[in-house]
PDB file of C-alpha atoms (C1' of nucleotides) in Angstrom:
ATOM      1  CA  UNK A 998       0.000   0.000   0.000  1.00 39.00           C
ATOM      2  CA  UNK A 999       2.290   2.967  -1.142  1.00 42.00           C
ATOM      3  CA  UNK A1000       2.087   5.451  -2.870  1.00 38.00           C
ATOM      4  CA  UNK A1001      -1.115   7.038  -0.848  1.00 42.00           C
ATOM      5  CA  UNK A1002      -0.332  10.149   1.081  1.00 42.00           C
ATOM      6  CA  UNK A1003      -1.392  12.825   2.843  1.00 40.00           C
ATOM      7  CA  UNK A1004      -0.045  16.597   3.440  1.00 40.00           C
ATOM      8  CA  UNK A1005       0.700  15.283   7.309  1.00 38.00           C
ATOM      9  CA  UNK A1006       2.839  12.602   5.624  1.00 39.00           C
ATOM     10  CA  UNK A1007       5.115  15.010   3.239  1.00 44.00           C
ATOM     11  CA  UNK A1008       8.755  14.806   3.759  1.00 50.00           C
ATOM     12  CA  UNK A1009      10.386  18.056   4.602  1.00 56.00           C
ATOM     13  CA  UNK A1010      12.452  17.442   1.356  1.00 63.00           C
ATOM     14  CA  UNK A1011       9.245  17.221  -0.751  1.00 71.00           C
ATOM     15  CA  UNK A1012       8.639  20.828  -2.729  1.00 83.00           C
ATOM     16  CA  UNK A1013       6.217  19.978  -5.294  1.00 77.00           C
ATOM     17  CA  UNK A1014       3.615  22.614  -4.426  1.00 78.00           C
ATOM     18  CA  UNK A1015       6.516  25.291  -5.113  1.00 84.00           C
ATOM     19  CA  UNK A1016       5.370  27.075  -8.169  1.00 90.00           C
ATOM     20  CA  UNK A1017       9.001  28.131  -9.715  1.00 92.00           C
ATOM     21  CA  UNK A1018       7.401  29.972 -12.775  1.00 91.00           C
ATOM     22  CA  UNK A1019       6.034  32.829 -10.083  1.00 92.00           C
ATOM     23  CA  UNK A1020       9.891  33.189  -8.521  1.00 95.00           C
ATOM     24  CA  UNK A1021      11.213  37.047  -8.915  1.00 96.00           C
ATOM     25  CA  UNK A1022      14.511  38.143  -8.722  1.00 97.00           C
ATOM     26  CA  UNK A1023      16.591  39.051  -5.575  1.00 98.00           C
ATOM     27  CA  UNK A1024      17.389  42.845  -5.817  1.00 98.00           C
ATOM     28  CA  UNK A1025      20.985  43.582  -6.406  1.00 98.00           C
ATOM     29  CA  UNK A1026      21.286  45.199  -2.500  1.00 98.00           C
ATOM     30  CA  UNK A1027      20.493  41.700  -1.348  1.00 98.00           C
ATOM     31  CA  UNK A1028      23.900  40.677  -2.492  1.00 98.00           C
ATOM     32  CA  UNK A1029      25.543  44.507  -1.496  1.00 98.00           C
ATOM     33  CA  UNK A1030      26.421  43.042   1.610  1.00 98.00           C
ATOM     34  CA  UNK A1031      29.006  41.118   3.763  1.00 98.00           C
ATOM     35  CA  UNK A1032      29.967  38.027   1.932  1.00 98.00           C
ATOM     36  CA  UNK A1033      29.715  35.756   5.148  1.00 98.00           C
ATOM     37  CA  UNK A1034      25.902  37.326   5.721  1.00 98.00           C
ATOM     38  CA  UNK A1035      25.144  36.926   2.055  1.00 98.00           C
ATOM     39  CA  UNK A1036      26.423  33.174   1.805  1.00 98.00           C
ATOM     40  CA  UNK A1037      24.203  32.225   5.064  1.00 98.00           C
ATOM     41  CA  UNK A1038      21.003  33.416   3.611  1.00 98.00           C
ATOM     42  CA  UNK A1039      21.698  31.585   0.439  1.00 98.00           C
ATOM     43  CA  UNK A1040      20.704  28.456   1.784  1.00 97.00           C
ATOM     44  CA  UNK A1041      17.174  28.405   1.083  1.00 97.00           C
ATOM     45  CA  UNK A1042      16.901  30.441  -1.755  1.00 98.00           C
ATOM     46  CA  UNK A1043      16.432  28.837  -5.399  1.00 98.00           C
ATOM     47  CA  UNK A1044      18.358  29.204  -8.240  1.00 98.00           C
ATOM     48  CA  UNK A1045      16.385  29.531 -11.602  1.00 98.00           C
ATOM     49  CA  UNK A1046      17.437  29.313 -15.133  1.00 97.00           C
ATOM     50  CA  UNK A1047      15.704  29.686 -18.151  1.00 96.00           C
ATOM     51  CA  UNK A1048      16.793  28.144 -21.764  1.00 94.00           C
ATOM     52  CA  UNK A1049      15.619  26.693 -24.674  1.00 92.00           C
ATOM     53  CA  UNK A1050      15.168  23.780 -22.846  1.00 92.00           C
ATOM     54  CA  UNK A1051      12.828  25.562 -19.985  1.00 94.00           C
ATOM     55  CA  UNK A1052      13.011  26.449 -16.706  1.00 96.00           C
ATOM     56  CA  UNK A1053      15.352  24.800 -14.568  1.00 97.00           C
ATOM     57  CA  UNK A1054      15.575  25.250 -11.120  1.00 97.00           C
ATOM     58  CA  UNK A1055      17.006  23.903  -7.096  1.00 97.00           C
ATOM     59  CA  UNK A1056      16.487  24.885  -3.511  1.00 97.00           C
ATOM     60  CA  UNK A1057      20.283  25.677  -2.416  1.00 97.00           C
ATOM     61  CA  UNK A1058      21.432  23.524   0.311  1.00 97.00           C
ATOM     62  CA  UNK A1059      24.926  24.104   1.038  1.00 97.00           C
ATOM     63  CA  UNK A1060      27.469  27.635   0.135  1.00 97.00           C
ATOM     64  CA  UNK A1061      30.643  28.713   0.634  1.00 97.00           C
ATOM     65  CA  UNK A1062      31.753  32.173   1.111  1.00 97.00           C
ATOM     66  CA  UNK A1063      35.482  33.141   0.153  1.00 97.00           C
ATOM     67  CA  UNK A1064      36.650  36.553   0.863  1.00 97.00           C
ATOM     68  CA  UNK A1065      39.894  37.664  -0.820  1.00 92.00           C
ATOM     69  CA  UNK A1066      42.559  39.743  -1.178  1.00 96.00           C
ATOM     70  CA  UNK A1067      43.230  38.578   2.259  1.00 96.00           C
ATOM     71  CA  UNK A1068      41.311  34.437   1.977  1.00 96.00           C
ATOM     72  CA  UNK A1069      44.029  32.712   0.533  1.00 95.00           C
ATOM     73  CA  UNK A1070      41.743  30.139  -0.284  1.00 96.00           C
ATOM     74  CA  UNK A1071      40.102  32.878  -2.609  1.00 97.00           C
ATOM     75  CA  UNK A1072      41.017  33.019  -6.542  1.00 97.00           C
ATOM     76  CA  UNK A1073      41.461  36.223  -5.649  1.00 97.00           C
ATOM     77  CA  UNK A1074      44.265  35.743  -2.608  1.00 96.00           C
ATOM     78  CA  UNK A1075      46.619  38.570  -2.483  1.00 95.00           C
ATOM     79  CA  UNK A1076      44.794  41.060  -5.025  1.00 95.00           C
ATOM     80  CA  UNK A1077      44.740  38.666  -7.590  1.00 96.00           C
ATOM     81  CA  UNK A1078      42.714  40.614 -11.121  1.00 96.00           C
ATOM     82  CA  UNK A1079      43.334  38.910 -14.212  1.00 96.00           C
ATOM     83  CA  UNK A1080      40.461  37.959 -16.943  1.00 95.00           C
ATOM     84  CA  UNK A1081      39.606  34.936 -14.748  1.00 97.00           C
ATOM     85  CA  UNK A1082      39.052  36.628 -11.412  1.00 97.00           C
ATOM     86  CA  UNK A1083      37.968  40.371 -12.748  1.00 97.00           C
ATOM     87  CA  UNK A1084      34.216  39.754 -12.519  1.00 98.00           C
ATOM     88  CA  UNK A1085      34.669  39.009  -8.551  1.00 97.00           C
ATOM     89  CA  UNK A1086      35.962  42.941  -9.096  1.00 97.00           C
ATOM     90  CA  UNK A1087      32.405  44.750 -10.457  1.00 97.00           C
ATOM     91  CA  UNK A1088      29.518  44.871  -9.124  1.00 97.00           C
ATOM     92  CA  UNK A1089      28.031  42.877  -6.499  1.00 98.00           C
ATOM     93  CA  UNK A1090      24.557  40.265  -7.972  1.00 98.00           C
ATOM     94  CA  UNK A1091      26.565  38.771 -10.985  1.00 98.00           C
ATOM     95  CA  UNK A1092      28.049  35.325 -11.710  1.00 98.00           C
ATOM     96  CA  UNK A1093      31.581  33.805 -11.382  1.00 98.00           C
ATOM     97  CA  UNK A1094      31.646  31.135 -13.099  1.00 97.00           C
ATOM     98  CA  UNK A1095      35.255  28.402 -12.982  1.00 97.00           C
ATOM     99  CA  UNK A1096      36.354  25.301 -14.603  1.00 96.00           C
ATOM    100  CA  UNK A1097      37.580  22.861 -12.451  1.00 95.00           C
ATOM    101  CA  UNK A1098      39.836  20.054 -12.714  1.00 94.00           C
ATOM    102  CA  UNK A1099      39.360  20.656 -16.594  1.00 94.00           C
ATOM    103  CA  UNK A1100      36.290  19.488 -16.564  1.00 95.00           C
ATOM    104  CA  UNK A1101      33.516  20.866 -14.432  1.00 96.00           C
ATOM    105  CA  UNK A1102      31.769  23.711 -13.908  1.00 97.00           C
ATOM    106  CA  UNK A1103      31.215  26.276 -10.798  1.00 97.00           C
ATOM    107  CA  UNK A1104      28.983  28.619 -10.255  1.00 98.00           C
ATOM    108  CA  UNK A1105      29.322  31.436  -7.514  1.00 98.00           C
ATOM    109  CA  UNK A1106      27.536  34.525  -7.161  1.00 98.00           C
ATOM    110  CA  UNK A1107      29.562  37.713  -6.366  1.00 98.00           C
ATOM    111  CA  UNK A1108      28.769  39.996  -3.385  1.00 98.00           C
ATOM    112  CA  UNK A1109      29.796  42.973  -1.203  1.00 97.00           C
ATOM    113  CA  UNK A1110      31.071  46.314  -2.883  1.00 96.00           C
ATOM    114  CA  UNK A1111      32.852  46.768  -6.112  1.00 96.00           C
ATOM    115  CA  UNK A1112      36.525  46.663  -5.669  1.00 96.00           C
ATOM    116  CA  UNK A1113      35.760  43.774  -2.983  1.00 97.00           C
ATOM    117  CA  UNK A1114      36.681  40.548  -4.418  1.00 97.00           C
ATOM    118  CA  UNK A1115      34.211  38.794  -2.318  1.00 98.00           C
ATOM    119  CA  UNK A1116      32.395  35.567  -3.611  1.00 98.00           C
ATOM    120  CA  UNK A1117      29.775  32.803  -2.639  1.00 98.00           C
ATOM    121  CA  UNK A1118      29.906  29.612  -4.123  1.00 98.00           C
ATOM    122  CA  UNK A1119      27.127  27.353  -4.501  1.00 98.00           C
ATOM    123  CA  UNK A1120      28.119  23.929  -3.576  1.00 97.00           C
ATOM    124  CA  UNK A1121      24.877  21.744  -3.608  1.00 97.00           C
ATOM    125  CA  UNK A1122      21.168  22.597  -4.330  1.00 97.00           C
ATOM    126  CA  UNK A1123      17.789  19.886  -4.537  1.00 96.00           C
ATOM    127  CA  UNK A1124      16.171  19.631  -7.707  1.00 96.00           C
ATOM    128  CA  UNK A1125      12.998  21.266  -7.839  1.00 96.00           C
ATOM    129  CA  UNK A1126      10.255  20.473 -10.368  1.00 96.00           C
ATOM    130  CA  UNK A1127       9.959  20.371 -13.094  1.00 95.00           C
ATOM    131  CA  UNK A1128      13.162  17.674 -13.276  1.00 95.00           C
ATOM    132  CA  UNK A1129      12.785  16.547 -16.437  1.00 96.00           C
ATOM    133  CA  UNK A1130      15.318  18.806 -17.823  1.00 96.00           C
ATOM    134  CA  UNK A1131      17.439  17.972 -15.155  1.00 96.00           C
ATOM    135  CA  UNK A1132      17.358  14.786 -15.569  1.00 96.00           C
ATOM    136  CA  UNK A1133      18.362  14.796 -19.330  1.00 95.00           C
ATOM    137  CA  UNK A1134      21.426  16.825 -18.691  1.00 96.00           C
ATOM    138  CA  UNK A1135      22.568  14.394 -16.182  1.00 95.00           C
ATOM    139  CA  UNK A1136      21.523  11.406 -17.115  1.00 94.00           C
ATOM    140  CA  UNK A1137      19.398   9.929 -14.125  1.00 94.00           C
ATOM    141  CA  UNK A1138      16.785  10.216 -12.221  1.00 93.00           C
ATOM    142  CA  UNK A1139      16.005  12.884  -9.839  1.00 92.00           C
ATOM    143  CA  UNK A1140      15.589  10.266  -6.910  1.00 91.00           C
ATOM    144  CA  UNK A1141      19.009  10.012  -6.853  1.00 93.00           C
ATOM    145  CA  UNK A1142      21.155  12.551  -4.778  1.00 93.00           C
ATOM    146  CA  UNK A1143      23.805  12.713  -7.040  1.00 95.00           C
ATOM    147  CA  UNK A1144      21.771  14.500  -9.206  1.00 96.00           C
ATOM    148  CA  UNK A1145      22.857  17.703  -7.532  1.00 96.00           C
ATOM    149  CA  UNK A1146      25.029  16.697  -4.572  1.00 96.00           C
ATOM    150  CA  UNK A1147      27.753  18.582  -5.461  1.00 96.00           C
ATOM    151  CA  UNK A1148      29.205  22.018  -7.250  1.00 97.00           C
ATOM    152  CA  UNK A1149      29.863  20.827 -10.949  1.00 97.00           C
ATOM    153  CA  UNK A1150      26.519  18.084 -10.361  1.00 97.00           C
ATOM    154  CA  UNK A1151      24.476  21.209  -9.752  1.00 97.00           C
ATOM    155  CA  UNK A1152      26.028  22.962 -13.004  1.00 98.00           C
ATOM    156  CA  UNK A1153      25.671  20.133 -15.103  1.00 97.00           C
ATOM    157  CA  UNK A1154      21.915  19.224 -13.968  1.00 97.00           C
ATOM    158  CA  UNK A1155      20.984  23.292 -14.226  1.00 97.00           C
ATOM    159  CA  UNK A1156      22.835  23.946 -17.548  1.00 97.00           C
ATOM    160  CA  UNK A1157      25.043  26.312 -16.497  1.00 97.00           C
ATOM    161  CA  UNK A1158      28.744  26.561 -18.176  1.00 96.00           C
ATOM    162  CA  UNK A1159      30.876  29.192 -19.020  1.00 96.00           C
ATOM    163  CA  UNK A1160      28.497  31.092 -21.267  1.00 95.00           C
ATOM    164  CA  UNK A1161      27.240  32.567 -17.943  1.00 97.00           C
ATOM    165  CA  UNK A1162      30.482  34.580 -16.746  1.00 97.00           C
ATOM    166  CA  UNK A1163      29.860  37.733 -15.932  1.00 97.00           C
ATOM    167  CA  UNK A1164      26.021  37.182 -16.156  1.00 97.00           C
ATOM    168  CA  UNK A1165      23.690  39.842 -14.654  1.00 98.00           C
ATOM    169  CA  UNK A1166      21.661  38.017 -11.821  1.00 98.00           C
ATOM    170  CA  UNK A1167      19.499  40.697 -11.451  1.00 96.00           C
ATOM    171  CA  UNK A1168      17.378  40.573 -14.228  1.00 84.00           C
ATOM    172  CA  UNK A1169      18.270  37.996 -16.992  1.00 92.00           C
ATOM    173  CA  UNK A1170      18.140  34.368 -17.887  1.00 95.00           C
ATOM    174  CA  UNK A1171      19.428  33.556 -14.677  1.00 97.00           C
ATOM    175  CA  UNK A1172      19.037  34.408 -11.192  1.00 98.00           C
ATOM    176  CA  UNK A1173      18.123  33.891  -7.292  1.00 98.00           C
ATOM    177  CA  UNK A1174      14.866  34.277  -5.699  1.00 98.00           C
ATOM    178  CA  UNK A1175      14.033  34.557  -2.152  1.00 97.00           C
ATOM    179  CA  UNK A1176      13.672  31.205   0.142  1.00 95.00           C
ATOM    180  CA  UNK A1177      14.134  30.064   3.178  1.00 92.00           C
ATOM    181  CA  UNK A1178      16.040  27.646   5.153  1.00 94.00           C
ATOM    182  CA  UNK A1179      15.377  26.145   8.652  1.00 85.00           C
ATOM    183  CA  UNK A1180      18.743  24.621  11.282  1.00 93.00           C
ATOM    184  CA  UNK A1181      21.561  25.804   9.139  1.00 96.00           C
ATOM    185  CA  UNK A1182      24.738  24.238   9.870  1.00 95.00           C
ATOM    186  CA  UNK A1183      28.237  26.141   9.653  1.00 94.00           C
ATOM    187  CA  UNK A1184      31.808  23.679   9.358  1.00 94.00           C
ATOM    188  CA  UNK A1185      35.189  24.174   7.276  1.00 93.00           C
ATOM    189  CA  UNK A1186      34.979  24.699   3.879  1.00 95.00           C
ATOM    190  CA  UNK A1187      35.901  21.972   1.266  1.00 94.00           C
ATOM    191  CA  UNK A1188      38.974  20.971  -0.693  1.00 93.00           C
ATOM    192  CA  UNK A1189      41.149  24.037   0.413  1.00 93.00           C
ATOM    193  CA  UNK A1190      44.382  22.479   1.890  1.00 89.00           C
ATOM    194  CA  UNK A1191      46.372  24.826  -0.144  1.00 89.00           C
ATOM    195  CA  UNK A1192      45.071  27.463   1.777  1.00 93.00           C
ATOM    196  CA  UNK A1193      47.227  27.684   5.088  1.00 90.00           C
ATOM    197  CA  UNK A1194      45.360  29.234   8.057  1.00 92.00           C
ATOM    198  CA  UNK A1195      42.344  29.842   6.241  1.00 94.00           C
ATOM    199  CA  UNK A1196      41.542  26.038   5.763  1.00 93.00           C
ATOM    200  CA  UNK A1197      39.809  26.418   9.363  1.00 92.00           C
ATOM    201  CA  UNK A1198      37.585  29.302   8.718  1.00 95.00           C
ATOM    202  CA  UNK A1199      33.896  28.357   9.619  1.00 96.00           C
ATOM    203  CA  UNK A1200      32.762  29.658   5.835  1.00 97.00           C
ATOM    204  CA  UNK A1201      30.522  26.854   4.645  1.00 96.00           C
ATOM    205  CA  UNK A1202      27.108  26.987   5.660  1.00 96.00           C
ATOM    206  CA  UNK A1203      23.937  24.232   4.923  1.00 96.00           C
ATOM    207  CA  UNK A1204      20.762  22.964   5.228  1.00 95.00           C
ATOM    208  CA  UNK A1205      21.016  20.008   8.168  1.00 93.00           C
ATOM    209  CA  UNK A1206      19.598  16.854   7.385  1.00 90.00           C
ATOM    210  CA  UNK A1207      18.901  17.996   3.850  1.00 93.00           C
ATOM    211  CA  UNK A1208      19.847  14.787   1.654  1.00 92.00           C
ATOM    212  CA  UNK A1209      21.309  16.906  -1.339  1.00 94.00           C
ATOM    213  CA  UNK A1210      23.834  18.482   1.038  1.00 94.00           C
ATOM    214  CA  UNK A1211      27.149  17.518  -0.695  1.00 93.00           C
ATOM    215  CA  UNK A1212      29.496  15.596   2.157  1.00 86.00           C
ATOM    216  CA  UNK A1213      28.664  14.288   5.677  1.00 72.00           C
ATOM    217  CA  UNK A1214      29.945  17.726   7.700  1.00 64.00           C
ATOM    218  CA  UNK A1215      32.876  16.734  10.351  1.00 56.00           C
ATOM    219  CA  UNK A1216      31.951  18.241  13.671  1.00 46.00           C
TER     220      UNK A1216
ATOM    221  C1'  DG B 580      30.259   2.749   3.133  1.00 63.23           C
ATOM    222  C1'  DA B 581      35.310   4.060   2.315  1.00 63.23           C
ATOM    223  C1'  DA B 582      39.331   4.457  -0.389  1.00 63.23           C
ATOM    224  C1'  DT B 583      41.620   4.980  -4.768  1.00 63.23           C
ATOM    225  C1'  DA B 584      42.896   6.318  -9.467  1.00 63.23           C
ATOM    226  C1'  DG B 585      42.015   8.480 -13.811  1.00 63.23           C
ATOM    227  C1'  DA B 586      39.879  11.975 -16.612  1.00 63.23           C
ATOM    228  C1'  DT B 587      40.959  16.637 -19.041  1.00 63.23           C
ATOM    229  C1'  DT B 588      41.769  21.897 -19.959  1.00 63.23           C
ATOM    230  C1'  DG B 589      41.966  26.925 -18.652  1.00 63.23           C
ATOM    231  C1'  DT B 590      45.060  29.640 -16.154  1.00 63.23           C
ATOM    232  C1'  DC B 591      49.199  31.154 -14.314  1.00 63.23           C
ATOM    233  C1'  DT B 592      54.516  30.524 -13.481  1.00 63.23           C
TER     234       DT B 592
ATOM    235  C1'  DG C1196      54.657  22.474 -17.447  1.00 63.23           C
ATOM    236  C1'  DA C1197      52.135  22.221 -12.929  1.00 63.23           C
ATOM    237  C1'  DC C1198      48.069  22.336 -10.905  1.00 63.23           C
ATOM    238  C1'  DA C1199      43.091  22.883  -9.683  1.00 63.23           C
ATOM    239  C1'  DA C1200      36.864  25.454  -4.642  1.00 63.23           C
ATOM    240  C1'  DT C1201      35.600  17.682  -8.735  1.00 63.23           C
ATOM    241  C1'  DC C1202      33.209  13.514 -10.491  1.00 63.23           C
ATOM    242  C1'  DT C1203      32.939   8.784 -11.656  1.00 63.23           C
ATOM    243  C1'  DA C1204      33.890   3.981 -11.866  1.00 63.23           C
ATOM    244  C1'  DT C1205      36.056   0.439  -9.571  1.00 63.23           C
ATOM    245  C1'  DT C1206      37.675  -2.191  -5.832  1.00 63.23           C
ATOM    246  C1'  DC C1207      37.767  -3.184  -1.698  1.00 63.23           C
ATOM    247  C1'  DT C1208      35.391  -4.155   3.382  1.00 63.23           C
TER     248       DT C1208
END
DNA sequence: GAATAGATTGTCT
DNA sequence: GACAATCTATTCT
């Protein structure tokens, strides 16, 4: 007998009656603020995309905020501005977008002032309907976490690449809308060991519990 | 579930 | 020419 069940029965991972076509825009002054505050009230918000393919969008789960000159886990450690890193420059509300390892995607939003190389980078999100078009980019079914467990996951599932560099998020094809995010969890942020003292700044925040969240946090 | 190796290319030295 | 804010398949337990 499954398959019957009612609202008291939803799982808190269930978004279904979320109507993404209705979703506006965060205003750029949402984003005109410290990097750590902006990263933290991330989680919760939803991504959305639009393409020939549709709309594509996910609930974000799980940031990281890295705040250079000074980060040296940053891109931009130690006033770092060449082509790569001169969009974390401008303008606060508009997307940094990296390849990593050769092969995958990032996608980070830029925040604070202009001149403040300050950036948020989205490391997990859970798909939110429609999936379909999710599902074709990746491959599988949206049952499975993998789907968008982790930072190039979420870019390949969402169809975002390096055509969206520099891409306005306030007012475009892509951009954040408001959401929000119960018991957010803070730990180290991932995959920095390069990065000396910083590597045990408290700069990743996420969704606990949430099964999209990208690794098991160490306490 | 955990550990490991291999993939593959833009960016900077 | 080295290396990277990772992912996947494979091989263990």
């Amino acid at each position: 007998m499954r398959g019957d069940r009612s609202a008291g029965d939803r799982s808190a991972g269930d978004r279904s009656d979320l109507d993404v076509e209705r979703l506006e825009p965060l205003p750029r002054s949402f984003y005109a603020r410290p990097v750590l505050t902006v990263a933290k009230e991330m989680v919760g918000a939803v991504v959305v995309h639009r393409d020939d393919r549709g709309i594509s969008a996910g609930r974000i789960v799980e940031t990281e905020a890295y705040r250079g000159p000074e980060d040296q886990a940053a891109h931009s450690a130690g006033g770092r501005r060449t082509a790569r890193t001169e969009v974390m420059w401008g303008p606060p509300g508009h997307a940094y977008m990296f390849l990593l390892y050769g092969m995958h995607w990032a996608f980070n939003v830029v925040a604070a002032g202009e001149g403040q190389p300050h950036a948020v980078l989205v490391r997990a999100v859970e798909p939110l309907p429609p999936v379909a078009p999710l599902e074709q980019r990746r491959g599988m079914s949206a049952k499975k976490r993998e789907l968008t467990n982790g930072p190039g996951k979420l870019c390949a599932a969402l169809g975002l690449g390096r055509r969206h560099y520099g891409a306005d998020l306030c007012g475009g094809e892509l951009y954040l809308a408001a959401g929000e995010a119960s018991r957010i969890g803070r730990s180290k942020r991932i995959n920095i060991d390069y990065a000396g003292a910083w590597v045990d700044k408290p700069w990743r925040f996420y969704e606990r519990g949430n099964r999209y969240v990208s690794v098991k946090p160490r306490a």
